[in-house]
Amino acid sequence: MFFYNSTYLLFMVPAFLLMMLTSWYVKSAYNKWSKVPSSSRLTGAQAAQRLISSSALYGVKIESVGGNLSDHYDPRTKTLRLSQGVANNASVAAVAVAAHELGHAMQDAEDYMPLRLRAALVPAVNIGSWLGWILIMVGLFLNALNLAWLGVLVFSGGALFALATLPVELNASSRAKQLLADTGIIQSEQERRGVNNVLNAAALTYVASLVTAILQLLYFVSLIGGRRR
Ligand SMILES: [Zn+2]
C-alpha cells in the first residue's frame, strides 16, 4: 500500500521514537517523585480538596478513576477524576498531578479562552481524522489531487488540536505550581524541583503529540506533492 513506503518510515519513525521517549520520561519522573513524600503530608485527593476550598471552586467534585496517570478534569460534570496513585498517595508527584487537574477546573470556572477553543475543535478533529484519510486515499487513487489536498486540509484539524492543547496544558501547570506554593502544600526547594520535573515532563508529551501530528501532515504533503498529474 502507498502509505507503507520508505517516505512513511522517514516521517513516522522519528515521531514514534519521540512519543516513546517522552512517555518513558514522564513515567520515570512520576515514579521518581512518587517516592518522595510531600512535606504537608497531604494526599493528591486532600491537596485537591484544599485547593478547591482555597480557590473557591465550590461545586467541583473529586472522584477516583482506574488506571495509571489517567487523571483528568471533566468540564461537563465539573469533576476532578484522580487515579489511585494520585488520590491516595502523599507524594510530590501526587500533589503535582492533582494541582494540575485543578488548574483545568480553574480555567473552566474562568471561561479561559484556549480551553473553550480546544473543546470547540473536538468534533471537527473527530470527523477530520477519518474523513481526511478517506479523501486523501480516494484522491490519490483517482489521481484527483485537489480532493487529496482537501483531505490534507481536513486532516490538519488534528495538528491544530495538538497546537491548541499546548497553551491549555502549560497554563494548567503554571497555575498548579503557583497554587502549591501559595497554599504551602509544597515548601522546600526539593519539592519545587519535583513538581517542575513532573509537570514539565508531562508538557513534553503534548509537544511530542504536536510534532507527530505535523510529521504526519508533512508526510501527506510530500506524498501528494510528489504525484504527477
Ligand atoms: Zn492537563
CSV table of N, CA, C and O in Angstrom, one decimal, residues 72-173:
chain,number,residue,atom,x,y,z
A,72,HIS,N,-7.8,13.4,35.1
A,72,HIS,CA,-8.3,14.4,34.2
A,72,HIS,C,-9.4,15.2,34.9
A,72,HIS,O,-9.9,14.8,35.9
A,73,TYR,N,-9.7,16.3,34.3
A,73,TYR,CA,-10.8,17.1,34.8
A,73,TYR,C,-11.9,17.1,33.7
A,73,TYR,O,-11.6,17.3,32.5
A,74,ASP,N,-13.1,16.8,34.1
A,74,ASP,CA,-14.2,16.7,33.1
A,74,ASP,C,-15.1,18.0,33.3
A,74,ASP,O,-15.8,18.1,34.3
A,75,PRO,N,-15.0,18.9,32.3
A,75,PRO,CA,-15.7,20.2,32.5
A,75,PRO,C,-17.2,20.0,32.4
A,75,PRO,O,-18.0,20.9,32.9
A,76,ARG,N,-17.7,19.0,31.8
A,76,ARG,CA,-19.2,18.8,31.6
A,76,ARG,C,-19.8,18.5,33.0
A,76,ARG,O,-20.9,19.0,33.2
A,77,THR,N,-19.1,17.7,33.8
A,77,THR,CA,-19.7,17.4,35.1
A,77,THR,C,-19.0,18.1,36.2
A,77,THR,O,-19.3,17.8,37.4
A,78,LYS,N,-18.0,19.0,35.9
A,78,LYS,CA,-17.2,19.7,36.9
A,78,LYS,C,-16.6,18.7,37.9
A,78,LYS,O,-16.7,18.8,39.1
A,79,THR,N,-16.0,17.6,37.4
A,79,THR,CA,-15.5,16.6,38.2
A,79,THR,C,-14.0,16.4,38.0
A,79,THR,O,-13.5,16.4,36.8
A,80,LEU,N,-13.2,16.3,39.1
A,80,LEU,CA,-11.8,16.0,39.0
A,80,LEU,C,-11.7,14.5,39.2
A,80,LEU,O,-12.1,14.0,40.3
A,81,ARG,N,-11.2,13.8,38.2
A,81,ARG,CA,-11.0,12.4,38.4
A,81,ARG,C,-9.6,12.0,38.6
A,81,ARG,O,-8.7,12.3,37.7
A,82,LEU,N,-9.3,11.5,39.8
A,82,LEU,CA,-7.9,11.2,40.1
A,82,LEU,C,-7.6,9.7,40.2
A,82,LEU,O,-8.5,8.9,40.7
A,83,SER,N,-6.5,9.3,39.6
A,83,SER,CA,-6.1,7.8,39.7
A,83,SER,C,-5.8,7.5,41.1
A,83,SER,O,-5.5,8.4,41.9
A,84,GLN,N,-5.8,6.2,41.4
A,84,GLN,CA,-5.5,5.7,42.8
A,84,GLN,C,-4.1,6.2,43.3
A,84,GLN,O,-4.0,6.7,44.4
A,85,GLY,N,-3.1,6.1,42.4
A,85,GLY,CA,-1.8,6.5,42.7
A,85,GLY,C,-1.7,8.0,43.1
A,85,GLY,O,-0.8,8.3,43.9
A,86,VAL,N,-2.5,8.8,42.5
A,86,VAL,CA,-2.5,10.2,42.8
A,86,VAL,C,-3.4,10.5,44.0
A,86,VAL,O,-3.0,11.2,45.0
A,87,ALA,N,-4.6,10.0,44.0
A,87,ALA,CA,-5.6,10.3,45.1
A,87,ALA,C,-5.1,9.9,46.5
A,87,ALA,O,-5.3,10.6,47.4
A,88,ASN,N,-4.5,8.7,46.6
A,88,ASN,CA,-4.2,8.1,47.9
A,88,ASN,C,-2.8,8.2,48.3
A,88,ASN,O,-2.4,7.6,49.3
A,89,ASN,N,-2.0,8.9,47.6
A,89,ASN,CA,-0.5,8.9,47.8
A,89,ASN,C,-0.1,10.4,48.3
A,89,ASN,O,-0.5,11.3,47.6
A,90,ALA,N,0.6,10.4,49.4
A,90,ALA,CA,1.0,11.8,49.9
A,90,ALA,C,2.5,12.1,49.3
A,90,ALA,O,3.4,12.2,50.1
A,91,SER,N,2.6,12.1,48.0
A,91,SER,CA,3.9,12.4,47.4
A,91,SER,C,3.9,13.7,46.6
A,91,SER,O,2.9,14.3,46.3
A,92,VAL,N,5.1,14.1,46.3
A,92,VAL,CA,5.3,15.3,45.5
A,92,VAL,C,4.6,15.1,44.1
A,92,VAL,O,3.9,16.0,43.6
A,93,ALA,N,4.8,13.9,43.5
A,93,ALA,CA,4.2,13.7,42.2
A,93,ALA,C,2.6,13.7,42.3
A,93,ALA,O,2.0,14.3,41.4
A,94,ALA,N,2.1,13.2,43.4
A,94,ALA,CA,0.6,13.1,43.5
A,94,ALA,C,0.0,14.5,43.6
A,94,ALA,O,-0.9,14.8,43.0
A,95,VAL,N,0.6,15.4,44.5
A,95,VAL,CA,0.1,16.7,44.6
A,95,VAL,C,0.3,17.5,43.4
A,95,VAL,O,-0.6,18.4,43.0
A,96,ALA,N,1.4,17.3,42.6
A,96,ALA,CA,1.6,18.0,41.4
A,96,ALA,C,0.5,17.7,40.4
A,96,ALA,O,0.0,18.6,39.7
A,97,VAL,N,0.2,16.4,40.2
A,97,VAL,CA,-0.8,16.0,39.2
A,97,VAL,C,-2.2,16.5,39.6
A,97,VAL,O,-2.9,17.1,38.8
A,98,ALA,N,-2.5,16.4,40.9
A,98,ALA,CA,-3.8,16.8,41.4
A,98,ALA,C,-4.0,18.3,41.2
A,98,ALA,O,-5.0,18.8,40.8
A,99,ALA,N,-2.9,19.1,41.5
A,99,ALA,CA,-3.0,20.6,41.3
A,99,ALA,C,-3.1,20.9,39.8
A,99,ALA,O,-3.8,21.9,39.5
A,100,HIS,N,-2.4,20.2,39.0
A,100,HIS,CA,-2.5,20.4,37.5
A,100,HIS,C,-4.0,20.3,37.1
A,100,HIS,O,-4.5,21.1,36.3
A,101,GLU,N,-4.6,19.2,37.5
A,101,GLU,CA,-6.0,19.0,37.1
A,101,GLU,C,-6.9,20.1,37.7
A,101,GLU,O,-7.9,20.5,37.0
A,102,LEU,N,-6.6,20.5,38.9
A,102,LEU,CA,-7.3,21.6,39.5
A,102,LEU,C,-7.2,22.9,38.6
A,102,LEU,O,-8.1,23.7,38.5
A,103,GLY,N,-6.0,23.0,38.1
A,103,GLY,CA,-5.7,24.2,37.2
A,103,GLY,C,-6.7,24.2,36.0
A,103,GLY,O,-7.2,25.2,35.6
A,104,HIS,N,-7.1,23.0,35.5
A,104,HIS,CA,-8.1,22.9,34.4
A,104,HIS,C,-9.5,23.3,35.0
A,104,HIS,O,-10.2,24.0,34.3
A,105,ALA,N,-9.7,22.9,36.2
A,105,ALA,CA,-11.0,23.3,36.8
A,105,ALA,C,-11.1,24.9,37.0
A,105,ALA,O,-12.2,25.5,36.7
A,106,MET,N,-10.0,25.5,37.3
A,106,MET,CA,-9.9,27.0,37.4
A,106,MET,C,-10.1,27.6,36.0
A,106,MET,O,-10.9,28.6,35.9
A,107,GLN,N,-9.5,27.0,35.0
A,107,GLN,CA,-9.7,27.5,33.6
A,107,GLN,C,-11.1,27.5,33.2
A,107,GLN,O,-11.7,28.4,32.6
A,108,ASP,N,-11.8,26.4,33.6
A,108,ASP,CA,-13.2,26.2,33.3
A,108,ASP,C,-14.0,27.2,34.0
A,108,ASP,O,-14.9,27.9,33.4
A,109,ALA,N,-13.8,27.4,35.3
A,109,ALA,CA,-14.5,28.4,36.1
A,109,ALA,C,-14.4,29.8,35.5
A,109,ALA,O,-15.3,30.6,35.6
A,110,GLU,N,-13.2,30.1,35.0
A,110,GLU,CA,-12.9,31.5,34.5
A,110,GLU,C,-13.2,31.6,33.0
A,110,GLU,O,-13.0,32.7,32.4
A,111,ASP,N,-13.8,30.6,32.4
A,111,ASP,CA,-14.1,30.6,30.9
A,111,ASP,C,-12.8,30.9,30.1
A,111,ASP,O,-12.8,31.7,29.2
A,112,TYR,N,-11.7,30.3,30.5
A,112,TYR,CA,-10.4,30.5,29.9
A,112,TYR,C,-10.5,30.2,28.4
A,112,TYR,O,-10.9,29.1,28.0
A,113,MET,N,-10.2,31.2,27.5
A,113,MET,CA,-10.5,31.1,26.1
A,113,MET,C,-9.8,29.9,25.4
A,113,MET,O,-10.5,29.1,24.7
A,114,PRO,N,-8.5,29.6,25.6
A,114,PRO,CA,-7.9,28.5,25.0
A,114,PRO,C,-8.6,27.1,25.3
A,114,PRO,O,-8.6,26.2,24.4
A,115,LEU,N,-9.1,27.0,26.5
A,115,LEU,CA,-9.8,25.8,26.9
A,115,LEU,C,-11.1,25.6,26.0
A,115,LEU,O,-11.4,24.5,25.5
A,116,ARG,N,-11.8,26.7,25.9
A,116,ARG,CA,-13.0,26.7,25.1
A,116,ARG,C,-12.7,26.4,23.6
A,116,ARG,O,-13.4,25.7,22.9
A,117,LEU,N,-11.6,27.0,23.1
A,117,LEU,CA,-11.2,26.8,21.7
A,117,LEU,C,-10.9,25.4,21.5
A,117,LEU,O,-11.3,24.8,20.5
A,118,ARG,N,-10.1,24.8,22.4
A,118,ARG,CA,-9.8,23.4,22.3
A,118,ARG,C,-11.0,22.5,22.2
A,118,ARG,O,-11.1,21.6,21.4
A,119,ALA,N,-11.9,22.8,23.2
A,119,ALA,CA,-13.2,21.9,23.2
A,119,ALA,C,-14.0,22.1,21.9
A,119,ALA,O,-14.6,21.1,21.4
A,120,ALA,N,-14.0,23.3,21.4
A,120,ALA,CA,-14.7,23.6,20.1
A,120,ALA,C,-14.1,22.8,19.0
A,120,ALA,O,-14.8,22.5,18.0
A,121,LEU,N,-12.8,22.5,19.0
A,121,LEU,CA,-12.2,21.7,17.9
A,121,LEU,C,-12.4,20.3,17.9
A,121,LEU,O,-12.3,19.6,16.9
A,122,VAL,N,-12.9,19.7,19.1
A,122,VAL,CA,-13.0,18.3,19.2
A,122,VAL,C,-13.9,17.6,18.1
A,122,VAL,O,-13.5,16.7,17.5
A,123,PRO,N,-15.1,18.1,17.9
A,123,PRO,CA,-16.0,17.4,16.9
A,123,PRO,C,-15.3,17.5,15.5
A,123,PRO,O,-15.3,16.5,14.8
A,124,ALA,N,-14.7,18.6,15.1
A,124,ALA,CA,-14.0,18.7,13.8
A,124,ALA,C,-12.9,17.8,13.7
A,124,ALA,O,-12.6,17.1,12.7
A,125,VAL,N,-12.1,17.6,14.8
A,125,VAL,CA,-11.0,16.6,14.8
A,125,VAL,C,-11.5,15.2,14.7
A,125,VAL,O,-10.9,14.4,13.9
A,126,ASN,N,-12.5,14.9,15.4
A,126,ASN,CA,-13.1,13.5,15.3
A,126,ASN,C,-13.5,13.1,13.9
A,126,ASN,O,-13.2,12.0,13.4
A,127,ILE,N,-14.2,14.1,13.2
A,127,ILE,CA,-14.6,13.8,11.8
A,127,ILE,C,-13.4,13.9,10.9
A,127,ILE,O,-13.2,13.0,10.1
A,128,GLY,N,-12.5,14.9,11.1
A,128,GLY,CA,-11.4,15.1,10.2
A,128,GLY,C,-10.4,13.9,10.2
A,128,GLY,O,-9.8,13.6,9.2
A,129,SER,N,-10.3,13.2,11.3
A,129,SER,CA,-9.2,12.2,11.4
A,129,SER,C,-9.6,11.0,10.5
A,129,SER,O,-8.7,10.4,9.9
A,130,TRP,N,-10.9,10.7,10.3
A,130,TRP,CA,-11.2,9.6,9.3
A,130,TRP,C,-11.6,10.1,7.9
A,130,TRP,O,-11.2,9.6,6.9
A,131,LEU,N,-12.3,11.3,7.9
A,131,LEU,CA,-12.7,11.9,6.6
A,131,LEU,C,-11.4,12.3,5.8
A,131,LEU,O,-11.3,12.1,4.6
A,132,GLY,N,-10.5,12.9,6.6
A,132,GLY,CA,-9.2,13.3,5.9
A,132,GLY,C,-8.5,12.1,5.2
A,132,GLY,O,-8.1,12.2,4.1
A,133,TRP,N,-8.4,11.0,6.0
A,133,TRP,CA,-7.8,9.8,5.4
A,133,TRP,C,-8.5,9.4,4.1
A,133,TRP,O,-7.8,9.1,3.1
A,134,ILE,N,-9.8,9.3,4.2
A,134,ILE,CA,-10.6,8.8,3.1
A,134,ILE,C,-10.4,9.7,1.9
A,134,ILE,O,-10.1,9.2,0.7
A,135,LEU,N,-10.5,11.0,2.1
A,135,LEU,CA,-10.3,12.0,1.0
A,135,LEU,C,-8.9,11.9,0.3
A,135,LEU,O,-8.8,11.9,-0.9
A,136,ILE,N,-7.9,11.7,1.2
A,136,ILE,CA,-6.5,11.6,0.7
A,136,ILE,C,-6.4,10.3,-0.1
A,136,ILE,O,-5.9,10.3,-1.2
A,137,MET,N,-6.9,9.2,0.4
A,137,MET,CA,-6.7,7.9,-0.3
A,137,MET,C,-7.5,7.9,-1.6
A,137,MET,O,-7.0,7.5,-2.6
A,138,VAL,N,-8.7,8.3,-1.5
A,138,VAL,CA,-9.6,8.4,-2.8
A,138,VAL,C,-9.0,9.3,-3.8
A,138,VAL,O,-8.8,9.0,-5.0
A,139,GLY,N,-8.5,10.5,-3.3
A,139,GLY,CA,-7.9,11.5,-4.2
A,139,GLY,C,-6.7,10.9,-4.9
A,139,GLY,O,-6.5,11.1,-6.1
A,140,LEU,N,-5.8,10.2,-4.1
A,140,LEU,CA,-4.6,9.6,-4.7
A,140,LEU,C,-5.0,8.5,-5.7
A,140,LEU,O,-4.4,8.4,-6.7
A,141,PHE,N,-5.9,7.7,-5.3
A,141,PHE,CA,-6.3,6.5,-6.1
A,141,PHE,C,-6.9,7.0,-7.5
A,141,PHE,O,-6.5,6.4,-8.5
A,142,LEU,N,-7.7,8.0,-7.4
A,142,LEU,CA,-8.3,8.6,-8.7
A,142,LEU,C,-7.4,9.6,-9.3
A,142,LEU,O,-7.8,10.1,-10.4
A,143,ASN,N,-6.3,9.9,-8.7
A,143,ASN,CA,-5.4,10.9,-9.2
A,143,ASN,C,-6.1,12.3,-9.2
A,143,ASN,O,-5.8,13.1,-10.1
A,144,ALA,N,-7.0,12.5,-8.3
A,144,ALA,CA,-7.7,13.7,-8.2
A,144,ALA,C,-7.1,14.5,-7.0
A,144,ALA,O,-7.4,14.4,-5.9
A,145,LEU,N,-6.0,15.2,-7.4
A,145,LEU,CA,-5.2,15.8,-6.4
A,145,LEU,C,-5.8,16.9,-5.6
A,145,LEU,O,-5.5,17.1,-4.4
A,146,ASN,N,-6.8,17.6,-6.2
A,146,ASN,CA,-7.5,18.6,-5.4
A,146,ASN,C,-8.3,18.0,-4.2
A,146,ASN,O,-8.3,18.5,-3.1
A,147,LEU,N,-8.8,16.8,-4.5
A,147,LEU,CA,-9.5,16.1,-3.5
A,147,LEU,C,-8.6,15.7,-2.4
A,147,LEU,O,-8.9,15.8,-1.2
A,148,ALA,N,-7.4,15.2,-2.8
A,148,ALA,CA,-6.4,14.8,-1.8
A,148,ALA,C,-5.9,15.9,-1.0
A,148,ALA,O,-5.8,15.8,0.3
A,149,TRP,N,-5.7,17.1,-1.6
A,149,TRP,CA,-5.4,18.3,-0.8
A,149,TRP,C,-6.5,18.7,0.1
A,149,TRP,O,-6.2,19.2,1.3
A,150,LEU,N,-7.7,18.6,-0.3
A,150,LEU,CA,-8.8,18.9,0.6
A,150,LEU,C,-8.7,17.9,1.8
A,150,LEU,O,-9.0,18.4,3.0
A,151,GLY,N,-8.4,16.7,1.6
A,151,GLY,CA,-8.2,15.7,2.6
A,151,GLY,C,-7.1,16.2,3.6
A,151,GLY,O,-7.3,16.1,4.8
A,152,VAL,N,-6.0,16.7,3.1
A,152,VAL,CA,-5.0,17.2,4.0
A,152,VAL,C,-5.5,18.3,4.9
A,152,VAL,O,-5.2,18.4,6.1
A,153,LEU,N,-6.3,19.2,4.2
A,153,LEU,CA,-6.8,20.4,5.0
A,153,LEU,C,-7.7,19.9,6.1
A,153,LEU,O,-7.6,20.3,7.3
A,154,VAL,N,-8.6,18.9,5.8
A,154,VAL,CA,-9.5,18.3,6.8
A,154,VAL,C,-8.7,17.6,7.9
A,154,VAL,O,-9.0,17.8,9.1
A,155,PHE,N,-7.7,16.9,7.5
A,155,PHE,CA,-6.8,16.1,8.4
A,155,PHE,C,-6.0,17.0,9.3
A,155,PHE,O,-5.7,16.7,10.5
A,156,SER,N,-5.7,18.3,8.9
A,156,SER,CA,-4.9,19.2,9.6
A,156,SER,C,-5.5,19.6,10.9
A,156,SER,O,-4.9,20.2,11.8
A,157,GLY,N,-6.8,19.4,11.1
A,157,GLY,CA,-7.5,19.7,12.3
A,157,GLY,C,-6.8,19.0,13.5
A,157,GLY,O,-6.8,19.6,14.6
A,158,GLY,N,-6.3,17.8,13.3
A,158,GLY,CA,-5.6,17.1,14.4
A,158,GLY,C,-4.4,17.9,14.9
A,158,GLY,O,-4.1,18.0,16.1
A,159,ALA,N,-3.6,18.4,13.9
A,159,ALA,CA,-2.4,19.2,14.3
A,159,ALA,C,-2.9,20.5,15.0
A,159,ALA,O,-2.2,20.9,16.0
A,160,LEU,N,-3.9,21.1,14.5
A,160,LEU,CA,-4.5,22.3,15.1
A,160,LEU,C,-4.9,22.0,16.6
A,160,LEU,O,-4.7,22.8,17.5
A,161,PHE,N,-5.5,20.9,16.8
A,161,PHE,CA,-6.0,20.5,18.1
A,161,PHE,C,-4.7,20.3,19.0
A,161,PHE,O,-4.7,20.8,20.2
A,162,ALA,N,-3.7,19.6,18.5
A,162,ALA,CA,-2.5,19.4,19.3
A,162,ALA,C,-1.8,20.8,19.7
A,162,ALA,O,-1.3,21.0,20.7
A,163,LEU,N,-1.9,21.7,18.7
A,163,LEU,CA,-1.4,23.1,18.9
A,163,LEU,C,-2.2,23.8,20.0
A,163,LEU,O,-1.6,24.5,20.9
A,164,ALA,N,-3.5,23.7,19.9
A,164,ALA,CA,-4.4,24.4,20.8
A,164,ALA,C,-4.3,23.8,22.2
A,164,ALA,O,-4.6,24.5,23.2
A,165,THR,N,-3.9,22.5,22.3
A,165,THR,CA,-3.7,21.9,23.6
A,165,THR,C,-2.5,22.5,24.4
A,165,THR,O,-2.6,22.5,25.6
A,166,LEU,N,-1.5,22.9,23.7
A,166,LEU,CA,-0.3,23.4,24.4
A,166,LEU,C,-0.5,24.5,25.4
A,166,LEU,O,-0.2,24.4,26.6
A,167,PRO,N,-1.1,25.6,25.0
A,167,PRO,CA,-1.4,26.7,26.0
A,167,PRO,C,-2.2,26.3,27.1
A,167,PRO,O,-2.0,26.7,28.3
A,168,VAL,N,-3.2,25.4,26.9
A,168,VAL,CA,-4.1,24.9,27.9
A,168,VAL,C,-3.3,24.1,29.0
A,168,VAL,O,-3.5,24.4,30.2
A,169,GLU,N,-2.5,23.2,28.5
A,169,GLU,CA,-1.7,22.4,29.4
A,169,GLU,C,-0.6,23.2,30.2
A,169,GLU,O,-0.4,23.0,31.4
A,170,LEU,N,0.1,24.0,29.4
A,170,LEU,CA,1.1,24.8,30.1
A,170,LEU,C,0.5,25.8,31.1
A,170,LEU,O,1.1,25.9,32.2
A,171,ASN,N,-0.6,26.3,30.8
A,171,ASN,CA,-1.3,27.2,31.7
A,171,ASN,C,-1.7,26.5,33.0
A,171,ASN,O,-1.6,27.0,34.1
A,172,ALA,N,-2.3,25.3,32.8
A,172,ALA,CA,-2.7,24.5,34.0
A,172,ALA,C,-1.5,24.2,34.9
A,172,ALA,O,-1.6,24.2,36.1
A,173,SER,N,-0.4,23.9,34.3
A,173,SER,CA,0.8,23.5,35.0
A,173,SER,C,1.3,24.8,35.8
A,173,SER,O,1.8,24.6,36.9
